[in-house]
Amino acid sequence: MQLMQATKIQKSYRKNHILKNVNLSVGSGSLIGIVGENGSGKTTLLKILAGELNADKGMVLVNGSIGYCPQQPVVNKSLTIAEHFDYFKAAYGMNDLSYTEHLLDELHYHKFKNERVEHLSGGTLQKLNLTLAIMNRPSILLLDEPYQGFDWETYLRFWALLEDLKRNNRAVVVISHLIFEHKKFDQIFHLRNGYVYEEQR
Amino acid sequence: MKQFVTVLKYSFKEQMTNRFAFGLLIVFVPIWFWLLGIITPSAPLAFKFRPTHTYLHASGHDITLITAGLNLLTMILGFMFFHSIQRSLDFDKRLTRAGLSRFWFIVGSTIALLAVTAVVALYMILILLLFWPSPHNIFEIWLGFWLVSITYGSLGRIIGMILNSELPGFFFIVMFSMIDVFLQNPLGNPAANKPFLQFFPSYSAMQLSVAGGFTHIFAGSQVLLALSWLISFFLISLVLFYFRTKITNSIQPTPVEAGDEKLRPQPQEL
């Protein structure tokens, strides 16, 4: 089942045409990678898919809920991790935080639960950033450079989490300037000169 | 309703964790009042009192304490709300994307603004009383302090949503407050009674506080004037908040111009 369909997406910043004609389909249970050099427009594309940014032209059709994990952690420095979960529980309209607790364990940062975010390391902030995007188990997960700052063990746990989401028919789109785990992806696209090219494997 | 309670709880928490602002309130405010109390003579000054269109001859020392209170409130609360919105705006947007109602967001943060400014204005009155034990109507002075606090809290929110970095915003609030409040004090500004000053945001708060300090008149017309500034800044801050937390329509179907020659066929595979 198609969960997201982006058609003829175009985006420019002044005279710089970042995205010239991007088409992308995302089906349930798929893991898609988008690779590109720095400044190639990956984050712009993901923001458009997430509804954070308007495209100049084109359309994005979505069938389901979107979880978006931005490149820079978007958190509130005056709150603790537990308070973030409480806040997002209210926002998502969730009844319990059992899956969130599971994510805390899986990503190995349970011991920081009552720490204020301003005291956390970059890697732990990224774990929180990711958890906030996943905790309501959205249909489509859009991840912008999601494993920045992760240690090796967390990196492996991260992939295990994505596998778990895939098994539950969630779609995951990961963008990165470096993708090592090619075999984990169902499709990999290269964003170059404003167009996406599917990698032949 | 659960969203409202959550927003309210964390809106208060955000303000309570601004240690720099609280440090200023606890340490700087008493020192500032004390210093001004020492250096300002009590000789009477002519103050143009708008509600009766007459000149009041009030103690320069006491008038200066009122302007000191207004000055401190405008700067500290402007900074507090500037700082908090700047720190949390992207986070607030993320929350609204996640489904948090912007209506409850606005209601919750507004209640927090009203409550925090009311308490800080009350604190300022208590400090003021240490240096000026016998003003006529403490409530009226507090009301003037509170109204100007809400106005500058809203101004701080506006600046926080417009400017990207902290330093320019901080300077803007300091300069704006200095120009606005300093000019109202006849001790510092011999032209303090000029009519054009009535168009300044803190003018009516000053008139209201002076009415409370030196007369038995309740300056209701000044409350209305203060409310006009307050409501204007508050509405601007709401409109800005609405647009800054708006989810784009890119995920809605939007038509593509047919026959656009710039569109090239999608490259297929590497």
Tab-separated table of C-alpha atoms in Angstrom:
chain	number	residue	atom	x	y	z
A	1	MET	CA	0.000	0.000	0.000
A	2	GLN	CA	1.320	3.447	-0.926
A	3	LEU	CA	1.689	5.665	2.135
A	4	MET	CA	3.316	8.653	0.473
A	5	GLN	CA	3.520	9.891	-3.077
A	6	ALA	CA	5.600	12.950	-3.945
A	7	THR	CA	5.163	14.235	-7.485
A	8	LYS	CA	7.198	16.806	-9.439
A	9	ILE	CA	8.548	18.525	-6.364
A	10	GLN	CA	10.416	21.739	-7.095
A	11	LYS	CA	12.092	24.090	-4.656
A	12	SER	CA	14.389	27.067	-5.151
A	13	TYR	CA	16.133	29.464	-2.816
A	14	ARG	CA	16.392	32.640	-4.854
A	15	LYS	CA	18.129	31.567	-8.085
A	16	ASN	CA	19.438	28.331	-6.644
A	17	HIS	CA	17.226	25.472	-7.858
A	18	ILE	CA	17.660	22.915	-5.106
A	19	LEU	CA	14.982	20.477	-6.212
A	20	LYS	CA	14.121	20.493	-9.908
A	21	ASN	CA	11.773	17.578	-10.384
A	22	VAL	CA	11.599	14.996	-7.646
A	23	ASN	CA	9.206	12.067	-7.668
A	24	LEU	CA	9.116	9.554	-4.864
A	25	SER	CA	6.789	6.775	-3.742
A	26	VAL	CA	6.893	5.248	-0.299
A	27	GLY	CA	5.067	2.006	0.373
A	28	SER	CA	4.184	0.395	3.683
A	29	GLY	CA	6.854	-1.846	5.181
A	30	SER	CA	9.599	-0.264	3.093
A	31	LEU	CA	12.904	1.230	4.113
A	32	ILE	CA	14.142	3.888	1.722
A	33	GLY	CA	17.465	5.686	1.776
A	34	ILE	CA	18.150	9.039	0.153
A	35	VAL	CA	21.817	9.901	-0.235
A	36	GLY	CA	23.443	13.074	-1.425
A	37	GLU	CA	26.355	15.375	-0.895
A	38	ASN	CA	26.221	18.223	1.564
A	39	GLY	CA	23.950	20.936	0.186
A	40	SER	CA	22.294	18.661	-2.365
A	41	GLY	CA	18.831	19.363	-0.928
A	42	LYS	CA	18.207	16.241	1.163
A	43	THR	CA	16.978	18.121	4.225
A	44	THR	CA	14.877	20.435	2.055
A	45	LEU	CA	13.236	17.418	0.430
A	46	LEU	CA	12.541	15.756	3.758
A	47	LYS	CA	11.094	18.963	5.202
A	48	ILE	CA	8.747	19.190	2.227
A	49	LEU	CA	7.705	15.566	2.685
A	50	ALA	CA	7.127	16.229	6.386
A	51	GLY	CA	5.076	19.375	5.787
A	52	GLU	CA	7.667	21.607	7.423
A	53	LEU	CA	8.341	23.495	4.211
A	54	ASN	CA	6.257	24.390	1.190
A	55	ALA	CA	7.347	23.198	-2.221
A	56	ASP	CA	7.327	25.814	-4.990
A	57	LYS	CA	5.575	23.290	-7.208
A	58	GLY	CA	4.468	19.716	-6.969
A	59	MET	CA	2.440	17.800	-4.469
A	60	VAL	CA	2.796	15.287	-1.716
A	61	LEU	CA	-0.034	12.895	-1.013
A	62	VAL	CA	0.032	11.190	2.351
A	63	ASN	CA	-1.984	8.275	3.608
A	64	GLY	CA	-1.286	7.991	7.337
A	65	SER	CA	0.532	9.789	10.127
A	66	ILE	CA	4.034	11.206	9.728
A	67	GLY	CA	6.846	11.053	12.272
A	68	TYR	CA	9.635	13.495	11.489
A	69	CYS	CA	13.036	13.432	13.132
A	70	PRO	CA	14.896	16.649	12.229
A	71	GLN	CA	18.658	16.755	11.766
A	72	GLN	CA	19.226	19.069	14.732
A	73	PRO	CA	17.421	17.858	17.863
A	74	VAL	CA	14.327	19.992	18.424
A	75	VAL	CA	13.832	19.796	22.167
A	76	ASN	CA	13.147	22.142	25.063
A	77	LYS	CA	16.233	22.728	27.179
A	78	SER	CA	14.296	23.634	30.291
A	79	LEU	CA	12.496	20.260	30.466
A	80	THR	CA	13.656	16.783	31.444
A	81	ILE	CA	13.415	13.761	29.160
A	82	ALA	CA	10.428	12.459	31.146
A	83	GLU	CA	8.705	15.825	30.782
A	84	HIS	CA	9.258	15.703	27.017
A	85	PHE	CA	7.501	12.360	26.929
A	86	ASP	CA	4.660	13.685	29.053
A	87	TYR	CA	4.269	16.699	26.731
A	88	PHE	CA	4.284	14.578	23.578
A	89	LYS	CA	1.963	12.029	25.147
A	90	ALA	CA	-0.605	14.835	25.446
A	91	ALA	CA	0.156	16.073	21.915
A	92	TYR	CA	-0.197	12.638	20.315
A	93	GLY	CA	-3.234	11.840	22.462
A	94	MET	CA	-1.597	8.659	23.769
A	95	ASN	CA	-2.918	6.709	26.737
A	96	ASP	CA	0.300	5.198	28.002
A	97	LEU	CA	4.025	5.379	27.536
A	98	SER	CA	4.863	1.680	27.483
A	99	TYR	CA	6.319	1.818	23.962
A	100	THR	CA	8.263	4.954	24.888
A	101	GLU	CA	9.717	3.117	27.883
A	102	HIS	CA	10.658	0.301	25.513
A	103	LEU	CA	12.463	2.837	23.284
A	104	LEU	CA	14.275	4.256	26.314
A	105	ASP	CA	15.577	0.780	27.079
A	106	GLU	CA	16.346	-0.104	23.486
A	107	LEU	CA	18.342	3.073	22.934
A	108	HIS	CA	20.015	2.733	26.314
A	109	TYR	CA	19.334	6.080	27.911
A	110	HIS	CA	16.911	5.204	30.684
A	111	LYS	CA	19.253	6.526	33.367
A	112	PHE	CA	18.953	10.074	31.991
A	113	LYS	CA	15.162	10.071	32.139
A	114	ASN	CA	14.947	12.722	34.855
A	115	GLU	CA	17.832	14.859	33.624
A	116	ARG	CA	17.191	18.263	32.156
A	117	VAL	CA	17.919	18.231	28.460
A	118	GLU	CA	20.473	21.053	28.648
A	119	HIS	CA	22.778	18.693	30.584
A	120	LEU	CA	22.679	15.866	28.030
A	121	SER	CA	25.349	14.851	25.524
A	122	GLY	CA	24.789	15.220	21.773
A	123	GLY	CA	24.233	11.482	21.341
A	124	THR	CA	21.597	11.320	24.093
A	125	LEU	CA	19.858	14.371	22.646
A	126	GLN	CA	19.704	12.582	19.310
A	127	LYS	CA	18.184	9.525	21.007
A	128	LEU	CA	15.516	11.748	22.506
A	129	ASN	CA	14.987	13.467	19.155
A	130	LEU	CA	14.431	10.087	17.538
A	131	THR	CA	12.187	8.788	20.318
A	132	LEU	CA	9.887	11.812	20.036
A	133	ALA	CA	9.386	11.022	16.351
A	134	ILE	CA	8.729	7.306	16.870
A	135	MET	CA	6.891	7.097	20.191
A	136	ASN	CA	3.389	7.165	18.657
A	137	ARG	CA	4.373	4.606	16.006
A	138	PRO	CA	3.572	6.728	12.936
A	139	SER	CA	2.774	5.176	9.556
A	140	ILE	CA	5.638	6.995	7.848
A	141	LEU	CA	8.878	7.861	9.563
A	142	LEU	CA	11.114	10.535	8.026
A	143	LEU	CA	14.608	10.568	9.523
A	144	ASP	CA	17.188	13.236	8.748
A	145	GLU	CA	20.733	11.994	9.474
A	146	PRO	CA	19.297	9.986	12.387
A	147	TYR	CA	22.388	8.226	13.694
A	148	GLN	CA	24.647	11.246	14.138
A	149	GLY	CA	26.441	10.984	17.464
A	150	PHE	CA	25.417	7.374	18.122
A	151	ASP	CA	27.978	4.958	19.480
A	152	TRP	CA	28.338	1.605	17.743
A	153	GLU	CA	25.988	-0.279	20.057
A	154	THR	CA	23.266	2.355	19.714
A	155	TYR	CA	23.799	2.376	15.957
A	156	LEU	CA	23.052	-1.359	15.854
A	157	ARG	CA	20.041	-0.963	18.134
A	158	PHE	CA	18.788	1.804	15.890
A	159	TRP	CA	18.756	-0.545	12.890
A	160	ALA	CA	17.015	-3.200	14.960
A	161	LEU	CA	14.329	-0.636	15.795
A	162	LEU	CA	13.845	0.205	12.121
A	163	GLU	CA	13.559	-3.485	11.283
A	164	ASP	CA	10.899	-3.787	13.941
A	165	LEU	CA	8.984	-0.842	12.472
A	166	LYS	CA	9.240	-2.348	8.999
A	167	ARG	CA	7.843	-5.639	10.251
A	168	ASN	CA	4.855	-3.666	11.537
A	169	ASN	CA	4.237	-2.207	8.072
A	170	ARG	CA	5.626	1.210	8.853
A	171	ALA	CA	7.470	3.029	6.077
A	172	VAL	CA	10.837	4.578	6.881
A	173	VAL	CA	12.741	7.173	4.860
A	174	VAL	CA	16.307	7.835	5.980
A	175	ILE	CA	18.427	10.588	4.501
A	176	SER	CA	22.136	10.771	4.994
A	177	HIS	CA	25.270	11.940	3.257
A	178	LEU	CA	26.738	8.521	4.078
A	179	ILE	CA	24.938	5.198	3.956
A	180	PHE	CA	26.972	2.156	4.889
A	181	GLU	CA	24.272	-0.443	5.357
A	182	HIS	CA	23.112	-0.664	1.735
A	183	LYS	CA	21.645	-4.128	2.148
A	184	LYS	CA	19.260	-2.969	4.851
A	185	PHE	CA	17.433	-0.672	2.433
A	186	ASP	CA	14.748	-1.725	0.011
A	187	GLN	CA	15.573	1.202	-2.244
A	188	ILE	CA	18.303	3.815	-2.265
A	189	PHE	CA	17.963	7.070	-4.149
A	190	HIS	CA	20.756	9.509	-4.952
A	191	LEU	CA	19.844	13.171	-4.904
A	192	ARG	CA	22.025	14.992	-7.398
A	193	ASN	CA	21.584	18.299	-9.231
A	194	GLY	CA	17.972	18.536	-8.102
A	195	TYR	CA	16.889	15.094	-9.305
A	196	VAL	CA	16.665	11.687	-7.629
A	197	TYR	CA	18.199	8.656	-9.270
A	198	GLU	CA	17.391	5.191	-8.064
A	199	GLU	CA	20.426	3.080	-7.368
A	200	GLN	CA	20.473	-0.153	-9.361
A	201	ARG	CA	21.354	-3.145	-7.223
B	1	MET	CA	-8.552	19.526	28.404
B	2	LYS	CA	-5.607	17.275	29.162
B	3	GLN	CA	-3.611	19.179	26.535
B	4	PHE	CA	-4.512	22.466	28.200
B	5	VAL	CA	-3.360	21.279	31.625
B	6	THR	CA	-0.112	19.974	30.134
B	7	VAL	CA	0.586	23.206	28.243
B	8	LEU	CA	-0.158	25.259	31.337
B	9	LYS	CA	2.105	23.145	33.533
B	10	TYR	CA	5.074	23.378	31.190
B	11	SER	CA	4.512	27.037	30.313
B	12	PHE	CA	4.949	27.830	34.010
B	13	LYS	CA	7.894	25.494	34.298
B	14	GLU	CA	9.645	27.208	31.389
B	15	GLN	CA	9.422	30.585	33.102
B	16	MET	CA	10.449	29.166	36.478
B	17	THR	CA	13.672	27.753	35.047
B	18	ASN	CA	14.920	31.114	33.779
B	19	ARG	CA	17.541	31.453	36.483
B	20	PHE	CA	19.140	34.554	35.000
B	21	ALA	CA	15.867	36.487	35.152
B	22	PHE	CA	15.248	35.310	38.708
B	23	GLY	CA	18.784	36.306	39.663
B	24	LEU	CA	18.082	39.779	38.317
B	25	LEU	CA	14.838	39.970	40.281
B	26	ILE	CA	16.321	38.823	43.567
B	27	VAL	CA	19.660	40.627	43.471
B	28	PHE	CA	19.456	43.479	41.004
B	29	VAL	CA	16.009	44.869	41.834
B	30	PRO	CA	16.620	45.699	45.540
B	31	ILE	CA	20.061	47.108	44.718
B	32	TRP	CA	18.631	49.312	41.966
B	33	PHE	CA	15.866	50.678	44.225
B	34	TRP	CA	18.360	51.222	47.042
B	35	LEU	CA	20.827	53.066	44.801
B	36	LEU	CA	18.164	55.314	43.330
B	37	GLY	CA	16.750	55.913	46.800
B	38	ILE	CA	20.128	57.161	47.968
B	39	ILE	CA	21.039	59.398	45.062
B	40	THR	CA	17.639	60.928	44.268
B	41	PRO	CA	16.574	64.012	46.234
B	42	SER	CA	13.047	64.333	47.565
B	43	ALA	CA	12.577	67.836	46.175
B	44	PRO	CA	9.129	68.128	44.529
B	45	LEU	CA	8.865	67.843	40.762
B	46	ALA	CA	6.077	69.013	38.506
B	47	PHE	CA	4.451	66.002	36.879
B	48	LYS	CA	1.767	66.376	34.214
B	49	PHE	CA	-1.101	64.266	35.543
B	50	ARG	CA	-3.309	63.433	32.579
B	51	PRO	CA	-6.517	62.296	34.394
B	52	THR	CA	-7.040	65.782	35.900
B	53	HIS	CA	-5.004	67.750	33.332
B	54	THR	CA	-3.101	69.384	36.160
B	55	TYR	CA	0.431	69.377	37.435
B	56	LEU	CA	1.180	67.280	40.500
B	57	HIS	CA	4.018	68.420	42.695
B	58	ALA	CA	5.296	65.082	43.892
B	59	SER	CA	8.481	63.917	45.530
B	60	GLY	CA	11.226	63.410	42.930
B	61	HIS	CA	12.500	60.502	44.995
B	62	ASP	CA	9.147	58.692	44.915
B	63	ILE	CA	8.484	59.384	41.230
B	64	THR	CA	11.915	58.030	40.435
B	65	LEU	CA	11.116	54.851	42.365
B	66	ILE	CA	8.035	54.381	40.181
B	67	THR	CA	10.034	54.821	36.974
B	68	ALA	CA	12.697	52.504	38.385
B	69	GLY	CA	10.039	49.833	38.956
B	70	LEU	CA	8.628	50.294	35.458
B	71	ASN	CA	12.089	50.231	33.934
B	72	LEU	CA	13.028	47.020	35.712
B	73	LEU	CA	9.745	45.288	34.908
B	74	THR	CA	9.844	46.187	31.230
B	75	MET	CA	13.422	45.011	30.815
B	76	ILE	CA	13.283	41.860	32.937
B	77	LEU	CA	9.893	40.598	31.787
B	78	GLY	CA	10.540	41.592	28.177
B	79	PHE	CA	13.742	39.588	28.367
B	80	MET	CA	12.118	36.627	30.166
B	81	PHE	CA	9.432	36.135	27.553
B	82	PHE	CA	11.777	36.924	24.677
B	83	HIS	CA	14.174	34.265	25.948
B	84	SER	CA	11.528	31.621	26.548
B	85	ILE	CA	9.823	31.946	23.155
B	86	GLN	CA	13.146	31.974	21.364
B	87	ARG	CA	14.224	28.816	23.152
B	88	SER	CA	10.976	26.975	22.608
B	89	LEU	CA	9.483	28.135	19.298
B	90	ASP	CA	10.778	25.233	17.183
B	91	PHE	CA	9.815	22.851	19.958
B	92	ASP	CA	6.330	24.374	20.106
B	93	LYS	CA	6.046	23.897	16.368
B	94	ARG	CA	7.064	20.269	16.740
B	95	LEU	CA	4.388	19.829	19.387
B	96	THR	CA	1.698	21.367	17.205
B	97	ARG	CA	2.811	19.077	14.359
B	98	ALA	CA	2.412	16.173	16.772
B	99	GLY	CA	-1.177	17.206	17.367
B	100	LEU	CA	-1.114	19.677	20.227
B	101	SER	CA	-3.951	22.140	19.747
B	102	ARG	CA	-2.709	25.633	19.024
B	103	PHE	CA	-5.795	26.962	20.757
B	104	TRP	CA	-4.818	25.298	24.033
B	105	PHE	CA	-1.249	26.348	23.440
B	106	ILE	CA	-2.299	29.977	23.190
B	107	VAL	CA	-4.673	29.773	26.152
B	108	GLY	CA	-2.109	28.008	28.355
B	109	SER	CA	0.777	30.311	27.503
B	110	THR	CA	-1.461	33.363	27.931
B	111	ILE	CA	-2.483	32.291	31.427
B	112	ALA	CA	1.179	31.718	32.246
B	113	LEU	CA	2.006	35.213	30.929
B	114	LEU	CA	-0.752	36.827	33.004
B	115	ALA	CA	0.143	34.923	36.170
B	116	VAL	CA	3.921	35.342	35.971
B	117	THR	CA	3.666	39.068	35.228
B	118	ALA	CA	1.163	39.520	38.066
B	119	VAL	CA	3.452	37.823	40.574
B	120	VAL	CA	6.572	39.668	39.423
B	121	ALA	CA	4.700	42.995	39.532
B	122	LEU	CA	3.597	42.147	43.073
B	123	TYR	CA	7.170	41.327	44.036
B	124	MET	CA	8.242	44.687	42.629
B	125	ILE	CA	5.607	46.420	44.780
B	126	LEU	CA	6.914	44.665	47.890
B	127	ILE	CA	10.453	45.849	47.156
B	128	LEU	CA	9.141	49.331	46.384
B	129	LEU	CA	7.445	49.456	49.786
B	130	LEU	CA	10.806	48.929	51.477
B	131	PHE	CA	11.925	52.278	50.111
B	132	TRP	CA	8.611	54.143	49.968
B	133	PRO	CA	6.396	52.948	52.827
B	134	SER	CA	3.360	55.164	52.320
B	135	PRO	CA	1.959	55.383	48.788
B	136	HIS	CA	-1.773	56.164	48.681
B	137	ASN	CA	-3.054	53.181	46.712
B	138	ILE	CA	-0.804	50.179	46.372
B	139	PHE	CA	-3.288	48.301	44.197
B	140	GLU	CA	-3.288	51.039	41.579
B	141	ILE	CA	0.498	51.081	41.414
B	142	TRP	CA	0.481	47.307	41.093
B	143	LEU	CA	-2.092	47.543	38.304
B	144	GLY	CA	0.132	49.977	36.392
B	145	PHE	CA	3.109	47.680	36.936
B	146	TRP	CA	1.144	44.614	35.876
B	147	LEU	CA	-0.267	46.141	32.700
B	148	VAL	CA	3.129	47.329	31.515
B	149	SER	CA	4.568	43.911	32.392
B	150	ILE	CA	2.047	42.121	30.172
B	151	THR	CA	2.714	44.622	27.389
B	152	TYR	CA	6.458	44.042	27.522
B	153	GLY	CA	6.037	40.290	27.995
B	154	SER	CA	4.083	40.289	24.727
B	155	LEU	CA	6.687	42.553	23.106
B	156	GLY	CA	9.385	40.104	24.222
B	157	ARG	CA	7.449	37.276	22.576
B	158	ILE	CA	7.136	39.296	19.349
B	159	ILE	CA	10.860	40.048	19.231
B	160	GLY	CA	11.668	36.430	20.081
B	161	MET	CA	9.664	35.239	17.092
B	162	ILE	CA	11.200	37.783	14.699
B	163	LEU	CA	14.885	37.771	15.633
B	164	ASN	CA	17.004	34.655	15.388
B	165	SER	CA	19.712	35.470	17.876
B	166	GLU	CA	19.683	36.443	21.504
B	167	LEU	CA	21.948	39.476	21.698
B	168	PRO	CA	20.133	41.760	19.217
B	169	GLY	CA	16.823	40.905	20.884
B	170	PHE	CA	18.182	41.646	24.310
B	171	PHE	CA	19.554	45.008	23.176
B	172	PHE	CA	16.320	45.874	21.410
B	173	ILE	CA	14.304	45.318	24.577
B	174	VAL	CA	16.770	47.311	26.706
B	175	MET	CA	16.842	50.237	24.269
B	176	PHE	CA	13.072	50.206	23.752
B	177	SER	CA	12.472	50.197	27.486
B	178	MET	CA	14.992	52.957	28.127
B	179	ILE	CA	13.484	55.254	25.532
B	180	ASP	CA	9.943	54.476	26.616
B	181	VAL	CA	10.274	54.687	30.412
B	182	PHE	CA	13.205	57.022	30.935
B	183	LEU	CA	11.466	59.829	29.066
B	184	GLN	CA	8.508	59.677	31.463
B	185	ASN	CA	10.576	60.710	34.481
B	186	PRO	CA	10.704	64.487	35.018
B	187	LEU	CA	13.860	64.071	37.071
B	188	GLY	CA	15.825	62.566	34.201
B	189	ASN	CA	14.013	64.345	31.404
B	190	PRO	CA	12.975	68.010	31.754
B	191	ALA	CA	10.669	67.481	28.759
B	192	ALA	CA	8.798	64.645	30.466
B	193	ASN	CA	5.504	66.510	30.304
B	194	LYS	CA	5.456	66.852	26.526
B	195	PRO	CA	2.160	65.659	25.002
B	196	PHE	CA	3.797	63.264	22.509
B	197	LEU	CA	4.831	61.000	25.379
B	198	GLN	CA	1.241	59.910	25.824
B	199	PHE	CA	1.691	57.723	22.744
B	200	PHE	CA	4.424	55.689	24.400
B	201	PRO	CA	3.589	52.176	25.687
B	202	SER	CA	4.500	52.816	29.320
B	203	TYR	CA	2.849	56.238	29.502
B	204	SER	CA	-0.472	55.114	30.931
B	205	ALA	CA	1.211	52.693	33.344
B	206	MET	CA	3.253	55.634	34.634
B	207	GLN	CA	0.123	57.788	34.984
B	208	LEU	CA	-1.719	54.982	36.742
B	209	SER	CA	1.149	54.342	39.138
B	210	VAL	CA	1.524	58.044	39.899
B	211	ALA	CA	-2.227	58.227	40.543
B	212	GLY	CA	-1.852	55.361	42.990
B	213	GLY	CA	1.230	56.844	44.586
B	214	PHE	CA	0.138	60.422	45.118
B	215	THR	CA	-3.629	60.771	44.715
B	216	HIS	CA	-6.904	59.162	45.675
B	217	ILE	CA	-8.050	59.143	42.055
B	218	PHE	CA	-8.541	55.919	40.172
B	219	ALA	CA	-7.290	56.672	36.675
B	220	GLY	CA	-9.661	54.398	34.754
B	221	SER	CA	-9.043	56.148	31.423
B	222	GLN	CA	-5.360	55.268	31.732
B	223	VAL	CA	-6.254	51.621	32.234
B	224	LEU	CA	-8.055	51.702	28.883
B	225	LEU	CA	-5.080	53.369	27.211
B	226	ALA	CA	-2.718	50.789	28.706
B	227	LEU	CA	-5.025	48.026	27.514
B	228	SER	CA	-4.867	49.329	23.952
B	229	TRP	CA	-1.063	48.871	23.890
B	230	LEU	CA	-1.305	45.590	25.716
B	231	ILE	CA	-3.943	44.152	23.400
B	232	SER	CA	-2.095	45.359	20.296
B	233	PHE	CA	1.175	43.704	21.297
B	234	PHE	CA	-0.639	40.629	22.533
B	235	LEU	CA	-2.574	40.189	19.280
B	236	ILE	CA	0.550	40.694	17.179
B	237	SER	CA	2.300	38.037	19.241
B	238	LEU	CA	-0.615	35.640	18.707
B	239	VAL	CA	-0.674	36.202	14.956
B	240	LEU	CA	3.092	35.658	14.769
B	241	PHE	CA	2.799	32.516	16.880
B	242	TYR	CA	0.042	31.251	14.616
B	243	PHE	CA	2.137	31.678	11.484
B	244	ARG	CA	5.401	30.491	13.016
B	245	THR	CA	3.818	27.233	14.177
B	246	LYS	CA	1.740	26.697	11.046
B	247	ILE	CA	2.153	23.394	9.251
B	248	THR	CA	2.743	24.002	5.554
B	249	ASN	CA	0.285	22.937	2.932
B	250	SER	CA	2.884	21.019	0.941
B	251	ILE	CA	1.299	17.763	1.984
B	252	GLN	CA	-2.004	18.922	0.538
B	253	PRO	CA	-2.517	18.297	-3.162
B	254	THR	CA	-1.340	21.422	-4.987
B	255	PRO	CA	-1.714	21.726	-8.750
B	256	VAL	CA	1.374	21.749	-10.935
B	257	GLU	CA	1.342	24.076	-13.879
B	258	ALA	CA	0.719	22.043	-16.993
B	259	GLY	CA	3.263	22.217	-19.794
B	260	ASP	CA	6.000	23.756	-17.703
B	261	GLU	CA	8.985	23.494	-20.013
B	262	LYS	CA	11.394	23.642	-17.150
B	263	LEU	CA	10.218	20.222	-16.076
B	264	ARG	CA	12.396	17.534	-17.496
B	265	PRO	CA	11.742	13.809	-17.480
B	266	GLN	CA	12.690	12.121	-14.270
B	267	PRO	CA	16.069	10.372	-14.643
B	268	GLN	CA	15.571	6.698	-14.064
B	269	GLU	CA	18.508	4.725	-12.781
B	270	LEU	CA	22.205	5.011	-12.227
